[in-house]
Coordinates of C-alpha atoms in Angstrom, one line a residue:
Chain A
M36 CA 21.2 -30.7 -21.0
I37 CA 21.8 -34.0 -19.3
R38 CA 20.5 -32.5 -16.1
L39 CA 17.3 -31.4 -17.9
R40 CA 16.4 -34.8 -19.2
P41 CA 14.9 -36.3 -16.0
T42 CA 12.8 -33.2 -15.6
C43 CA 11.6 -33.6 -19.1
C44 CA 10.7 -37.2 -18.5
T45 CA 8.8 -36.4 -15.4
L46 CA 6.9 -33.6 -17.2
A47 CA 6.0 -35.9 -20.1
A48 CA 4.8 -38.6 -17.7
L49 CA 2.8 -36.0 -15.8
I50 CA 1.2 -34.6 -18.9
A51 CA 0.4 -38.1 -20.1
A52 CA -1.2 -38.9 -16.7
L53 CA -3.2 -35.7 -16.8
A54 CA -4.5 -36.5 -20.2
V55 CA -5.7 -39.9 -19.1
L56 CA -7.1 -38.7 -15.7
P57 CA -10.1 -36.6 -16.7
A58 CA -11.4 -39.3 -18.9
G59 CA -11.0 -41.9 -16.2
C60 CA -12.5 -39.7 -13.4
Q61 CA -15.4 -38.4 -15.4
P62 CA -18.6 -39.1 -13.5
Q63 CA -21.0 -41.5 -15.2
K64 CA -23.9 -39.5 -16.7
E65 CA -27.3 -40.9 -16.2
K66 CA -28.9 -39.6 -19.4
N67 CA -29.2 -36.1 -17.9
D68 CA -31.7 -37.0 -15.3
R69 CA -29.6 -35.4 -12.6
P70 CA -27.6 -32.9 -14.7
M71 CA -24.6 -31.1 -13.3
I72 CA -24.6 -27.3 -13.8
G73 CA -21.5 -25.1 -13.6
L74 CA -22.2 -21.7 -12.0
A75 CA -19.7 -19.0 -12.8
V76 CA -20.4 -15.6 -11.1
P77 CA -17.9 -12.8 -11.1
S78 CA -17.3 -13.0 -7.3
L79 CA -18.4 -15.0 -4.3
T80 CA -17.5 -12.3 -1.7
H81 CA -19.9 -9.6 -2.9
P82 CA -23.3 -9.7 -1.2
F83 CA -25.2 -9.4 -4.5
F84 CA -23.5 -12.5 -6.0
I85 CA -23.8 -14.4 -2.7
H86 CA -27.5 -13.7 -3.0
L87 CA -27.6 -15.0 -6.6
K88 CA -25.6 -18.1 -5.7
N89 CA -27.9 -18.9 -2.7
N90 CA -30.9 -18.7 -4.9
V91 CA -29.4 -20.9 -7.6
M92 CA -28.4 -23.5 -4.9
D93 CA -31.9 -23.5 -3.4
E94 CA -33.6 -23.8 -6.7
A95 CA -31.2 -26.6 -7.7
G96 CA -32.3 -28.6 -4.6
K97 CA -35.9 -28.2 -5.7
L98 CA -35.2 -29.2 -9.3
G99 CA -33.0 -32.1 -8.2
V100 CA -29.9 -31.0 -10.1
E101 CA -26.3 -30.6 -8.9
V102 CA -24.6 -27.2 -9.1
V103 CA -20.8 -26.5 -8.8
A104 CA -19.9 -22.9 -8.2
A105 CA -16.5 -21.2 -8.6
D106 CA -15.2 -17.8 -7.6
A107 CA -13.6 -15.8 -10.4
E108 CA -12.6 -13.0 -8.0
D109 CA -13.7 -10.4 -10.5
V110 CA -10.9 -11.3 -13.0
A111 CA -12.1 -12.1 -16.5
A112 CA -9.2 -14.4 -17.3
R113 CA -9.9 -16.5 -14.1
Q114 CA -13.6 -16.8 -15.1
M115 CA -12.4 -18.1 -18.5
S116 CA -10.3 -20.8 -16.9
I117 CA -13.2 -21.7 -14.6
V118 CA -15.3 -22.3 -17.7
E119 CA -12.5 -24.4 -19.2
D120 CA -12.4 -26.4 -16.0
F121 CA -16.2 -26.9 -16.3
I122 CA -15.8 -28.3 -19.8
A123 CA -12.9 -30.6 -18.7
R124 CA -15.1 -31.8 -15.9
G125 CA -17.9 -32.6 -18.2
V126 CA -20.7 -30.5 -16.8
D127 CA -24.0 -30.7 -18.6
G128 CA -24.8 -27.0 -18.6
V129 CA -23.3 -23.6 -17.6
L130 CA -24.9 -20.6 -15.9
I131 CA -22.7 -17.6 -16.2
S132 CA -22.7 -13.9 -15.2
P133 CA -19.8 -12.8 -17.4
I134 CA -17.3 -10.3 -16.0
G135 CA -16.8 -8.7 -19.4
A136 CA -19.2 -8.7 -22.3
D137 CA -16.4 -9.1 -24.8
A138 CA -13.8 -10.8 -22.7
L139 CA -15.9 -13.9 -22.1
V140 CA -16.9 -14.5 -25.7
P141 CA -14.1 -17.1 -26.2
A142 CA -15.5 -18.9 -23.1
I143 CA -19.0 -19.0 -24.6
E144 CA -17.5 -20.2 -27.9
A145 CA -15.6 -23.0 -26.2
L146 CA -18.8 -24.1 -24.6
N147 CA -20.6 -24.0 -27.9
Q148 CA -17.8 -26.2 -29.4
A149 CA -18.1 -28.7 -26.6
G150 CA -21.9 -28.8 -27.1
I151 CA -22.6 -27.6 -23.6
P152 CA -25.7 -25.2 -23.4
V153 CA -25.1 -21.9 -21.6
A154 CA -27.4 -19.3 -20.1
T155 CA -26.3 -15.8 -19.1
L156 CA -27.5 -14.3 -15.9
D157 CA -27.6 -10.5 -14.9
R158 CA -24.9 -9.6 -17.4
K159 CA -24.8 -10.3 -21.2
V160 CA -22.1 -11.4 -23.6
S161 CA -21.6 -9.8 -27.0
G162 CA -20.9 -13.0 -29.0
G163 CA -21.3 -16.8 -29.2
E164 CA -24.5 -18.8 -28.9
V165 CA -26.5 -18.4 -25.7
L166 CA -29.6 -20.5 -24.8
V167 CA -31.2 -17.6 -22.9
H168 CA -30.3 -14.4 -21.1
V169 CA -32.2 -13.6 -17.9
G170 CA -31.6 -10.2 -16.4
A171 CA -32.8 -6.9 -15.2
D172 CA -33.7 -4.0 -17.4
N173 CA -32.0 -1.1 -15.7
V174 CA -33.5 1.4 -18.1
E175 CA -36.9 0.2 -17.1
G176 CA -35.9 0.3 -13.5
G177 CA -35.0 4.0 -13.9
R178 CA -38.4 4.7 -15.5
V179 CA -40.2 2.9 -12.6
A180 CA -38.2 5.1 -10.2
A181 CA -39.1 8.3 -12.0
R182 CA -42.8 7.3 -12.1
Y183 CA -42.8 6.8 -8.3
I184 CA -41.4 10.3 -7.7
I185 CA -43.7 11.9 -10.3
E186 CA -46.7 10.3 -8.6
R187 CA -45.6 11.2 -5.1
L188 CA -45.0 14.8 -6.0
G189 CA -47.8 15.3 -8.4
G190 CA -45.5 15.9 -11.3
K191 CA -44.0 19.1 -9.8
G192 CA -40.7 19.9 -8.1
N193 CA -36.9 19.7 -8.2
I194 CA -34.8 16.5 -7.9
L195 CA -31.2 15.8 -6.9
Q196 CA -29.7 12.7 -8.6
L197 CA -26.7 10.6 -7.5
E198 CA -25.2 8.7 -10.3
G199 CA -23.2 5.4 -10.2
T200 CA -19.6 4.9 -11.4
P201 CA -19.1 6.9 -14.6
G202 CA -19.1 4.6 -17.6
A203 CA -20.6 1.5 -15.8
S204 CA -23.6 0.1 -17.6
P205 CA -26.1 0.1 -14.7
A206 CA -25.1 3.7 -14.0
I207 CA -25.8 4.7 -17.5
D208 CA -29.0 2.8 -17.9
R209 CA -30.6 3.7 -14.5
K210 CA -29.9 7.4 -15.2
K211 CA -31.2 7.1 -18.8
G212 CA -34.5 5.6 -17.9
F213 CA -35.0 8.0 -15.0
E214 CA -34.2 11.2 -17.0
E215 CA -36.4 10.0 -19.9
E216 CA -39.5 9.8 -17.8
I217 CA -38.8 13.0 -15.8
A218 CA -38.3 14.9 -19.1
K219 CA -42.0 14.2 -19.9
T220 CA -43.0 16.3 -16.9
P221 CA -42.4 19.9 -15.8
M222 CA -40.1 18.5 -13.0
K223 CA -36.5 19.5 -13.0
I224 CA -33.3 17.5 -12.1
V225 CA -31.4 20.5 -10.6
A226 CA -28.2 18.5 -9.9
S227 CA -26.9 15.2 -11.1
Q228 CA -23.5 14.1 -9.7
P229 CA -21.6 10.8 -9.6
A230 CA -20.9 9.1 -6.3
D231 CA -19.6 5.8 -7.7
F232 CA -22.1 3.5 -6.0
M233 CA -20.2 4.0 -2.7
R234 CA -21.9 4.9 0.6
A235 CA -19.1 7.3 1.8
K236 CA -19.0 9.1 -1.5
G237 CA -22.8 9.4 -1.5
Q238 CA -22.5 11.2 1.9
S239 CA -19.8 13.7 0.8
V240 CA -21.4 14.4 -2.6
M241 CA -24.7 15.1 -0.9
E242 CA -23.0 17.4 1.7
N243 CA -21.6 19.3 -1.2
L244 CA -24.9 19.6 -3.1
L245 CA -26.6 20.8 0.1
Q246 CA -24.3 23.8 0.1
V247 CA -25.9 25.0 -3.1
H248 CA -29.4 23.4 -3.2
E249 CA -32.1 24.1 -0.7
D250 CA -35.1 24.0 -3.0
F251 CA -35.5 20.3 -3.8
Q252 CA -38.4 17.9 -3.1
A253 CA -36.9 14.5 -4.1
V254 CA -33.5 12.6 -4.1
Y255 CA -32.9 9.7 -6.4
A256 CA -29.8 7.5 -6.1
A257 CA -28.8 4.8 -8.6
N258 CA -28.1 2.4 -5.7
D259 CA -29.1 2.1 -2.1
E260 CA -25.5 2.4 -0.8
M261 CA -25.3 6.0 -2.1
M262 CA -28.8 6.8 -0.9
L263 CA -27.9 5.7 2.7
G264 CA -24.8 7.9 2.6
A265 CA -26.9 10.8 1.4
L266 CA -29.5 10.2 4.1
E267 CA -26.8 10.6 6.7
A268 CA -25.7 13.9 5.1
M269 CA -29.4 15.1 5.1
Q270 CA -29.9 14.1 8.7
A271 CA -26.8 16.1 9.7
K272 CA -28.3 19.1 8.0
K273 CA -31.5 18.5 10.0
I274 CA -33.6 17.6 6.9
E275 CA -36.2 15.5 8.5
P276 CA -37.4 12.2 6.9
G277 CA -40.6 12.9 5.0
R278 CA -39.7 16.4 4.0
V279 CA -38.3 15.2 0.7
V280 CA -39.0 12.0 -1.2
T281 CA -36.0 9.6 -1.1
L282 CA -35.6 6.7 -3.5
G283 CA -32.7 4.2 -3.7
Y284 CA -32.2 1.2 -5.9
D285 CA -31.5 -2.6 -5.4
A286 CA -33.5 -3.2 -2.2
I287 CA -30.5 -4.3 -0.1
P288 CA -31.2 -5.5 3.5
D289 CA -29.7 -2.3 5.0
A290 CA -32.0 -0.1 2.9
L291 CA -35.0 -2.2 3.9
R292 CA -34.1 -1.5 7.5
Y293 CA -34.0 2.3 6.9
L294 CA -37.4 1.9 5.2
K295 CA -38.9 0.2 8.2
E296 CA -37.5 2.9 10.4
G297 CA -39.2 5.5 8.2
R298 CA -35.9 7.1 7.2
L299 CA -36.1 6.1 3.5
D300 CA -39.2 6.3 1.3
A301 CA -38.6 3.6 -1.3
T302 CA -36.2 1.5 -3.3
I303 CA -36.3 -0.4 -6.5
E304 CA -36.4 -4.3 -6.4
Q305 CA -35.1 -6.1 -9.5
F306 CA -35.5 -9.6 -8.0
P307 CA -32.0 -10.9 -8.6
G308 CA -32.9 -14.1 -6.8
K309 CA -35.9 -14.7 -9.1
Q310 CA -33.7 -14.0 -12.1
A311 CA -31.2 -16.6 -10.9
R312 CA -34.0 -19.2 -10.4
T313 CA -35.6 -18.5 -13.7
A314 CA -32.3 -18.9 -15.6
L315 CA -31.7 -22.2 -13.9
Q316 CA -35.2 -23.5 -14.6
L317 CA -34.9 -22.6 -18.3
L318 CA -31.5 -24.3 -18.5
V319 CA -32.7 -27.5 -16.8
A320 CA -35.9 -27.7 -18.8
F321 CA -33.7 -27.6 -22.0
L322 CA -31.4 -30.3 -20.7
R323 CA -34.2 -32.6 -19.6
D324 CA -36.8 -32.2 -22.3
G325 CA -34.9 -30.3 -25.0
K326 CA -37.4 -27.5 -24.6
K327 CA -36.0 -24.2 -25.9
P328 CA -37.1 -21.0 -24.0
E329 CA -39.8 -19.0 -25.8
K330 CA -37.8 -15.8 -25.8
A331 CA -34.0 -15.4 -26.2
E332 CA -34.1 -12.7 -23.5
V333 CA -36.1 -12.8 -20.3
Y334 CA -36.4 -9.6 -18.2
I335 CA -38.0 -9.5 -14.8
Q336 CA -40.1 -6.3 -14.3
P337 CA -38.6 -4.1 -11.5
V338 CA -41.0 -2.8 -8.9
V339 CA -41.0 -0.1 -6.2
I340 CA -40.7 -1.2 -2.6
D341 CA -42.1 1.2 -0.1
S342 CA -43.2 0.7 3.5
K343 CA -46.5 -0.8 2.3
H344 CA -44.9 -3.3 0.0
L345 CA -42.0 -4.5 2.2
D346 CA -43.3 -8.1 1.9
Q347 CA -42.4 -8.1 -1.8
A348 CA -38.7 -7.5 -1.2
E349 CA -36.5 -10.5 -1.8
Q350 CA -34.0 -9.9 1.0
K351 CA -36.4 -8.9 3.8
Chain B
M74 CA 19.3 31.9 -2.1
K75 CA 19.4 28.1 -1.6
Q76 CA 17.3 28.6 1.6
L77 CA 14.8 30.6 -0.3
Q78 CA 14.6 27.9 -3.0
A79 CA 14.1 25.2 -0.3
I80 CA 11.3 27.2 1.3
L81 CA 9.6 27.7 -2.1
R82 CA 10.0 24.1 -2.9
Q83 CA 8.2 23.3 0.3
Y84 CA 5.5 26.0 0.1
G85 CA 5.2 26.4 -3.7
I86 CA 2.2 24.1 -3.6
L87 CA 0.5 26.8 -1.6
L88 CA 0.4 28.9 -4.8
G89 CA -1.3 26.1 -6.7
F90 CA -3.7 25.7 -3.9
A91 CA -4.4 29.4 -3.7
A92 CA -5.0 29.5 -7.5
V93 CA -7.6 26.7 -7.2
I94 CA -9.3 28.4 -4.3
V95 CA -9.5 31.8 -6.1
A96 CA -10.8 30.1 -9.3
L97 CA -13.5 28.2 -7.4
S98 CA -14.5 31.3 -5.4
I99 CA -15.0 33.3 -8.6
L100 CA -16.9 30.4 -10.3
S101 CA -19.2 29.5 -7.5
P102 CA -20.5 32.0 -4.9
S103 CA -21.2 29.1 -2.5
F104 CA -17.6 28.0 -2.4
L105 CA -16.0 30.6 -0.2
T106 CA -18.5 30.5 2.7
S107 CA -17.4 29.5 6.2
R108 CA -20.1 26.8 6.0
N109 CA -18.7 25.2 2.9
L110 CA -15.1 25.6 3.9
L111 CA -15.8 23.7 7.2
N112 CA -17.7 21.1 5.2
L113 CA -14.7 20.8 2.8
V114 CA -12.2 20.4 5.7
R115 CA -14.4 17.9 7.4
Q116 CA -14.7 15.8 4.2
T117 CA -10.9 16.0 3.8
S118 CA -10.3 14.8 7.4
V119 CA -10.2 11.0 6.7
H120 CA -7.8 11.2 3.8
G121 CA -5.8 13.9 5.5
I122 CA -5.3 12.0 8.7
M123 CA -4.2 8.9 6.7
A124 CA -1.9 11.1 4.5
V125 CA -0.1 12.4 7.6
G126 CA 0.9 8.8 8.5
M127 CA 1.8 8.1 4.9
T128 CA 4.1 11.1 5.0
F129 CA 6.3 9.3 7.6
V130 CA 6.5 6.2 5.4
I131 CA 7.3 8.1 2.2
L132 CA 9.8 10.4 4.0
S133 CA 11.6 7.2 5.1
G134 CA 11.8 6.1 1.5
G135 CA 9.0 3.5 1.7
I136 CA 5.4 3.2 0.5
D137 CA 2.3 1.7 2.1
L138 CA -0.4 0.4 -0.3
S139 CA -2.4 -1.3 2.4
V140 CA -3.9 1.8 4.0
G141 CA -7.3 1.6 2.3
S142 CA -7.7 -2.1 3.2
L143 CA -6.6 -1.4 6.8
L144 CA -9.2 1.4 6.9
A145 CA -11.8 -1.2 6.0
L146 CA -10.6 -3.8 8.5
T147 CA -10.2 -1.4 11.5
G148 CA -13.6 0.2 10.5
V149 CA -15.5 -3.1 10.7
F150 CA -13.6 -4.0 13.8
C151 CA -14.5 -0.8 15.7
A152 CA -18.1 -1.0 14.4
S153 CA -18.6 -4.6 15.7
L154 CA -17.1 -3.6 19.1
E155 CA -19.4 -0.6 19.3
R156 CA -22.4 -2.6 18.4
S157 CA -21.7 -5.1 21.1
G158 CA -21.8 -2.4 23.7
V159 CA -18.1 -2.0 24.5
P160 CA -17.4 1.4 26.2
L161 CA -16.1 4.1 23.8
P162 CA -12.5 4.6 25.3
V163 CA -12.0 0.8 24.9
V164 CA -13.3 0.8 21.3
V165 CA -11.0 3.7 20.4
T166 CA -7.9 2.2 22.1
A167 CA -8.4 -1.3 20.7
T168 CA -9.0 0.1 17.1
L169 CA -5.8 2.2 17.2
L170 CA -3.8 -0.7 18.6
L171 CA -5.0 -3.0 15.8
G172 CA -3.9 -0.4 13.3
A173 CA -0.5 0.0 15.0
A174 CA -0.1 -3.8 15.2
V175 CA -0.8 -4.2 11.4
G176 CA 1.6 -1.4 10.7
A177 CA 4.2 -3.1 12.9
A178 CA 3.7 -6.4 11.0
N179 CA 4.3 -4.5 7.7
G180 CA 7.4 -2.9 9.1
V181 CA 8.9 -6.0 10.5
V182 CA 8.5 -7.9 7.3
I183 CA 10.0 -5.0 5.3
T184 CA 13.0 -4.4 7.6
K185 CA 13.8 -7.9 8.9
G186 CA 12.7 -9.8 5.8
R187 CA 14.4 -7.2 3.5
V188 CA 11.5 -7.2 1.0
T189 CA 10.6 -4.0 -0.8
P190 CA 7.7 -2.1 0.8
F191 CA 5.8 -2.0 -2.4
V192 CA 5.5 -5.8 -2.5
V193 CA 4.9 -6.3 1.2
T194 CA 2.1 -3.8 1.4
L195 CA 0.6 -4.9 -1.9
G196 CA 0.3 -8.3 -0.2
S197 CA -1.1 -7.0 3.0
M198 CA -3.5 -4.8 1.0
S199 CA -5.1 -8.0 -0.4
M200 CA -4.9 -9.9 2.9
L201 CA -6.5 -7.1 5.0
R202 CA -9.3 -6.7 2.5
G203 CA -9.9 -10.4 2.7
F204 CA -10.0 -10.4 6.5
A205 CA -12.5 -7.5 6.4
H206 CA -14.7 -9.5 4.1
I207 CA -14.4 -12.7 6.3
Y208 CA -15.1 -10.7 9.5
T209 CA -18.3 -9.2 8.1
D210 CA -19.3 -11.8 5.5
G211 CA -19.6 -8.9 3.2
Q212 CA -22.5 -7.3 5.1
P213 CA -22.4 -3.7 6.4
I214 CA -22.5 -3.0 10.1
S215 CA -24.5 0.1 11.0
G216 CA -26.3 2.1 13.7
F217 CA -24.1 3.4 16.5
S218 CA -24.5 5.1 19.9
Q219 CA -24.6 8.9 20.2
A220 CA -21.2 8.8 22.0
F221 CA -19.5 7.0 19.1
R222 CA -21.1 9.2 16.5
W223 CA -19.6 12.3 18.3
I224 CA -16.2 11.4 16.8
G225 CA -17.4 12.0 13.3
S226 CA -20.2 14.4 13.7
G227 CA -19.6 16.3 17.0
E228 CA -18.4 19.8 17.3
I229 CA -16.2 21.7 19.8
L230 CA -16.7 25.5 19.7
R231 CA -18.5 25.1 16.4
I232 CA -15.5 23.3 14.8
P233 CA -16.2 19.7 13.7
V234 CA -14.3 17.1 15.8
P235 CA -12.8 15.4 12.6
V236 CA -11.3 18.8 11.7
I237 CA -9.8 19.2 15.2
L238 CA -8.4 15.6 15.0
L239 CA -6.9 16.4 11.5
L240 CA -5.2 19.6 12.8
A241 CA -4.0 17.9 16.0
V242 CA -2.5 14.9 14.2
T243 CA -0.8 17.2 11.7
G244 CA 0.6 19.4 14.5
V245 CA 1.9 16.5 16.5
A246 CA 3.5 14.9 13.4
A247 CA 5.1 18.2 12.4
F248 CA 6.6 18.5 15.9
V249 CA 7.9 14.9 15.8
L250 CA 9.4 15.3 12.4
R251 CA 11.2 18.6 13.2
R252 CA 12.1 18.3 16.9
T253 CA 12.6 14.7 17.8
V254 CA 15.5 12.3 17.1
M255 CA 13.0 9.9 15.5
G256 CA 11.8 12.6 13.1
R257 CA 15.3 13.6 12.0
Y258 CA 16.3 10.0 11.6
T259 CA 13.2 9.4 9.4
Y260 CA 14.5 12.1 7.0
A261 CA 18.1 10.7 7.2
I262 CA 17.0 7.2 6.4
G263 CA 14.9 8.4 3.4
S264 CA 17.9 10.5 2.1
N265 CA 20.4 7.7 2.4
A266 CA 19.7 4.6 4.5
V267 CA 23.2 3.2 4.0
A268 CA 25.0 6.4 5.1
T269 CA 22.6 6.6 8.1
R270 CA 23.5 3.0 9.1
L271 CA 27.2 3.6 8.7
A272 CA 26.8 6.7 10.9
G273 CA 25.9 4.3 13.7
V274 CA 22.1 4.6 13.7
S275 CA 20.1 1.4 14.1
V276 CA 17.9 2.0 11.1
D277 CA 15.3 -0.8 11.4
P278 CA 13.4 0.3 14.4
Y279 CA 12.9 3.8 13.0
Q280 CA 11.9 2.5 9.6
C281 CA 9.5 0.2 11.3
A282 CA 8.1 3.0 13.4
A283 CA 7.0 4.9 10.2
Y284 CA 4.7 1.9 9.3
V285 CA 3.3 1.8 12.9
I286 CA 2.4 5.5 12.7
C287 CA 0.9 4.9 9.2
G288 CA -1.2 2.0 10.5
T289 CA -2.4 4.0 13.5
T290 CA -3.5 7.0 11.4
S291 CA -5.4 4.6 9.1
A292 CA -7.2 3.2 12.2
L293 CA -8.0 6.8 13.3
G294 CA -9.3 7.6 9.8
A295 CA -11.5 4.4 10.1
L296 CA -12.9 5.7 13.5
V297 CA -13.8 9.0 11.9
L298 CA -15.2 7.6 8.7
T299 CA -17.3 4.9 10.5
S300 CA -18.7 7.3 13.0
R301 CA -19.4 10.0 10.4
L302 CA -21.1 7.5 8.0
N303 CA -22.9 5.6 10.8
A304 CA -21.9 2.4 9.0
A305 CA -18.8 0.3 8.3
E306 CA -18.3 -1.9 5.3
S307 CA -15.7 -4.3 4.1
V308 CA -15.6 -2.5 0.8
A309 CA -14.8 0.9 2.4
G310 CA -11.6 2.7 1.4
T311 CA -11.2 1.0 -1.9
G312 CA -8.7 3.1 -3.9
Y313 CA -8.0 5.4 -0.9
E314 CA -4.3 4.5 -1.1
L315 CA -4.0 6.4 -4.4
D316 CA -5.7 9.6 -3.1
V317 CA -3.6 9.4 0.1
I318 CA -0.3 8.9 -1.7
A319 CA -1.3 11.7 -4.1
S320 CA -2.0 14.1 -1.2
V321 CA 1.5 13.4 0.1
V322 CA 3.2 13.9 -3.3
I323 CA 1.2 16.9 -4.3
G324 CA 2.2 18.3 -0.9
G325 CA 5.9 18.4 -2.0
T326 CA 7.2 15.2 -0.4
S327 CA 9.6 13.3 -2.7
L328 CA 8.6 9.7 -3.5
M329 CA 12.3 8.9 -3.2
G330 CA 12.2 9.9 0.5
G331 CA 14.1 12.4 2.6
R332 CA 12.4 15.6 1.5
G333 CA 8.9 17.0 2.4
S334 CA 6.7 18.0 5.3
V335 CA 3.3 17.2 6.8
W336 CA 2.0 20.8 6.3
G337 CA 2.6 20.3 2.6
T338 CA 0.6 17.0 2.9
L339 CA -2.2 18.8 4.6
I340 CA -2.4 21.3 1.7
G341 CA -2.2 18.5 -0.8
A342 CA -5.1 16.7 0.9
L343 CA -7.1 20.0 1.0
L344 CA -6.4 20.6 -2.7
I345 CA -7.9 17.2 -3.7
G346 CA -10.8 17.8 -1.3
A347 CA -11.4 21.3 -2.8
I348 CA -11.4 19.9 -6.4
N349 CA -14.0 17.3 -5.5
N350 CA -16.2 19.8 -3.6
G351 CA -15.9 22.5 -6.3
M352 CA -16.9 20.1 -9.0
N353 CA -20.0 19.2 -7.2
L354 CA -20.9 22.8 -6.5
L355 CA -20.3 23.7 -10.2
M356 CA -22.2 20.6 -11.3
I357 CA -19.6 19.4 -13.7
P358 CA -20.9 16.3 -15.6
S359 CA -19.4 13.0 -14.4
Y360 CA -17.1 12.1 -17.3
Y361 CA -15.5 15.5 -17.3
Q362 CA -14.8 15.3 -13.6
L363 CA -12.2 12.6 -14.1
V364 CA -10.4 14.8 -16.6
V365 CA -10.6 18.0 -14.6
K366 CA -9.4 16.3 -11.4
G367 CA -6.4 14.8 -13.1
A368 CA -5.5 18.0 -15.0
I369 CA -5.7 20.2 -11.9
I370 CA -3.5 17.8 -9.9
V371 CA -0.8 17.8 -12.6
A372 CA -1.1 21.6 -13.0
A373 CA -0.7 22.3 -9.3
V374 CA 2.5 20.2 -9.1
L375 CA 3.8 21.9 -12.2
V376 CA 3.4 25.3 -10.7
D377 CA 5.3 24.1 -7.7
R378 CA 8.2 22.7 -9.8
F379 CA 8.4 25.9 -12.0
R380 CA 8.6 28.1 -9.0
A381 CA 11.4 25.9 -7.6
S382 CA 13.4 25.8 -10.8
D383 CA 13.0 29.5 -11.6
L384 CA 15.4 30.3 -8.8
S385 CA 18.1 27.9 -9.8

């Protein structure tokens, strides 16, 4: 017990010091003219989120606001503590792409309690008060994809579909919208199998499907990675580009390269960068002028990118 | 009688495998065609080659969780070498050496540092994945020369090169395990490391060698995968360690070490491959695939165990 006492004293002193520090170190706020925004994305190693972050940073420069970004490494608890750090640091607003719709509700509630406005980007939360959500409508994206194939094939023919990770919401939504539109035509989805959004899996699943299916006129994959894997499988089977309509999703740089080389017909662009910029603009407008967004949810319309519309792609 | 039991324990999994093959052949007319069977073995080659290396580690009483991450790192490494115009033999040698070196690092920390393999390789699994992301900045590397693509998509006498590599690696491994001092010591260490040490065997180098072999086969798997896919990504091989370890265990190798064979591992890998292939052919909906895959794996191992215990 005696030995423990000095440790206790040190701890108490440390805690006291920590309690005083944040207040002392807090930056002087100049009436929200140059607000500080905390950006909490699920990961800063995944190309998609790097793209989001870069767009937020660029837009922040234009708007004259400061952005601090933190990497949650795809762990919900870590994202929660990042938000807590933001509150302690005294940020003026938070832009978050929550790792879990339910898991991050306490974080949103903590922000509400601290009176810090928060906007969600790309992914939603299921509770708490959010200023605005800006995202992509994956169901609509699936519909847009289906309409492209219907138009290209004149409403006739057989389709192979590669699905995303079973249970993941983009996988469910992109499939739902696609199948909804196809069901309105005489076209048939002759096979629909999961390839978990992975390129290598897209290749092997396509190889397997090619063992059974010869009569198909289109291939739709719920992301570009799977589509590029499938294209390798088709090439090995000597299915020349152009013989079937191929359509991916996300408009990643690698897919755009295949598009330029004429090996892929089209992909769906959801403008993640534009989403990020829009969310930041709405948040900053609210901080500066107290202007509330007109709608609680803002969705950017997805479009088809084919060789004629390459210039519309964000990551060209 | 004991011998018969041992043989059955080792080959009992063949019965489970045969059952799956027969069932799939009846359910899908496209399954039992030479075209599809070659396709199936080719798809199994990457996991299979990695599982052969993993067999050494598990036989020696260890485990290596870093194989999927090492596949990603060696994959992006060989891809970037290839893209910068380095001749093929150099690309292959350098990649295999990198795999061996990482395996050696794992082995040294485990044997000299006396840390459990689970913890060491859990750590390297995360580190290697990080290195792969750093090396590529998360971007895929794609588009290779015809010479490099031959590794994954070439054929010799109508047999795909990856299949030949898988069979060659398995054959060499079987020879090493059965006929060489190193192989016998690997079994001995896995059965009882202390007794082996007391018998005057210097255990550490042999234990370490198992990780070197495992690292090398991961690198070979990376060469095949990268070449076949015509792309390398830092996210490649996520979760592969589980399929690879499952192949070894389904193949009858004891997770406690000291018992098993690479031929069993080959069957285990083919069984997992056949299930994936068969489910695609039969167009089983995605949610059911997870259930079916797990159930068949457990059932196949159960058949193996029942056959073994019937005789005792």
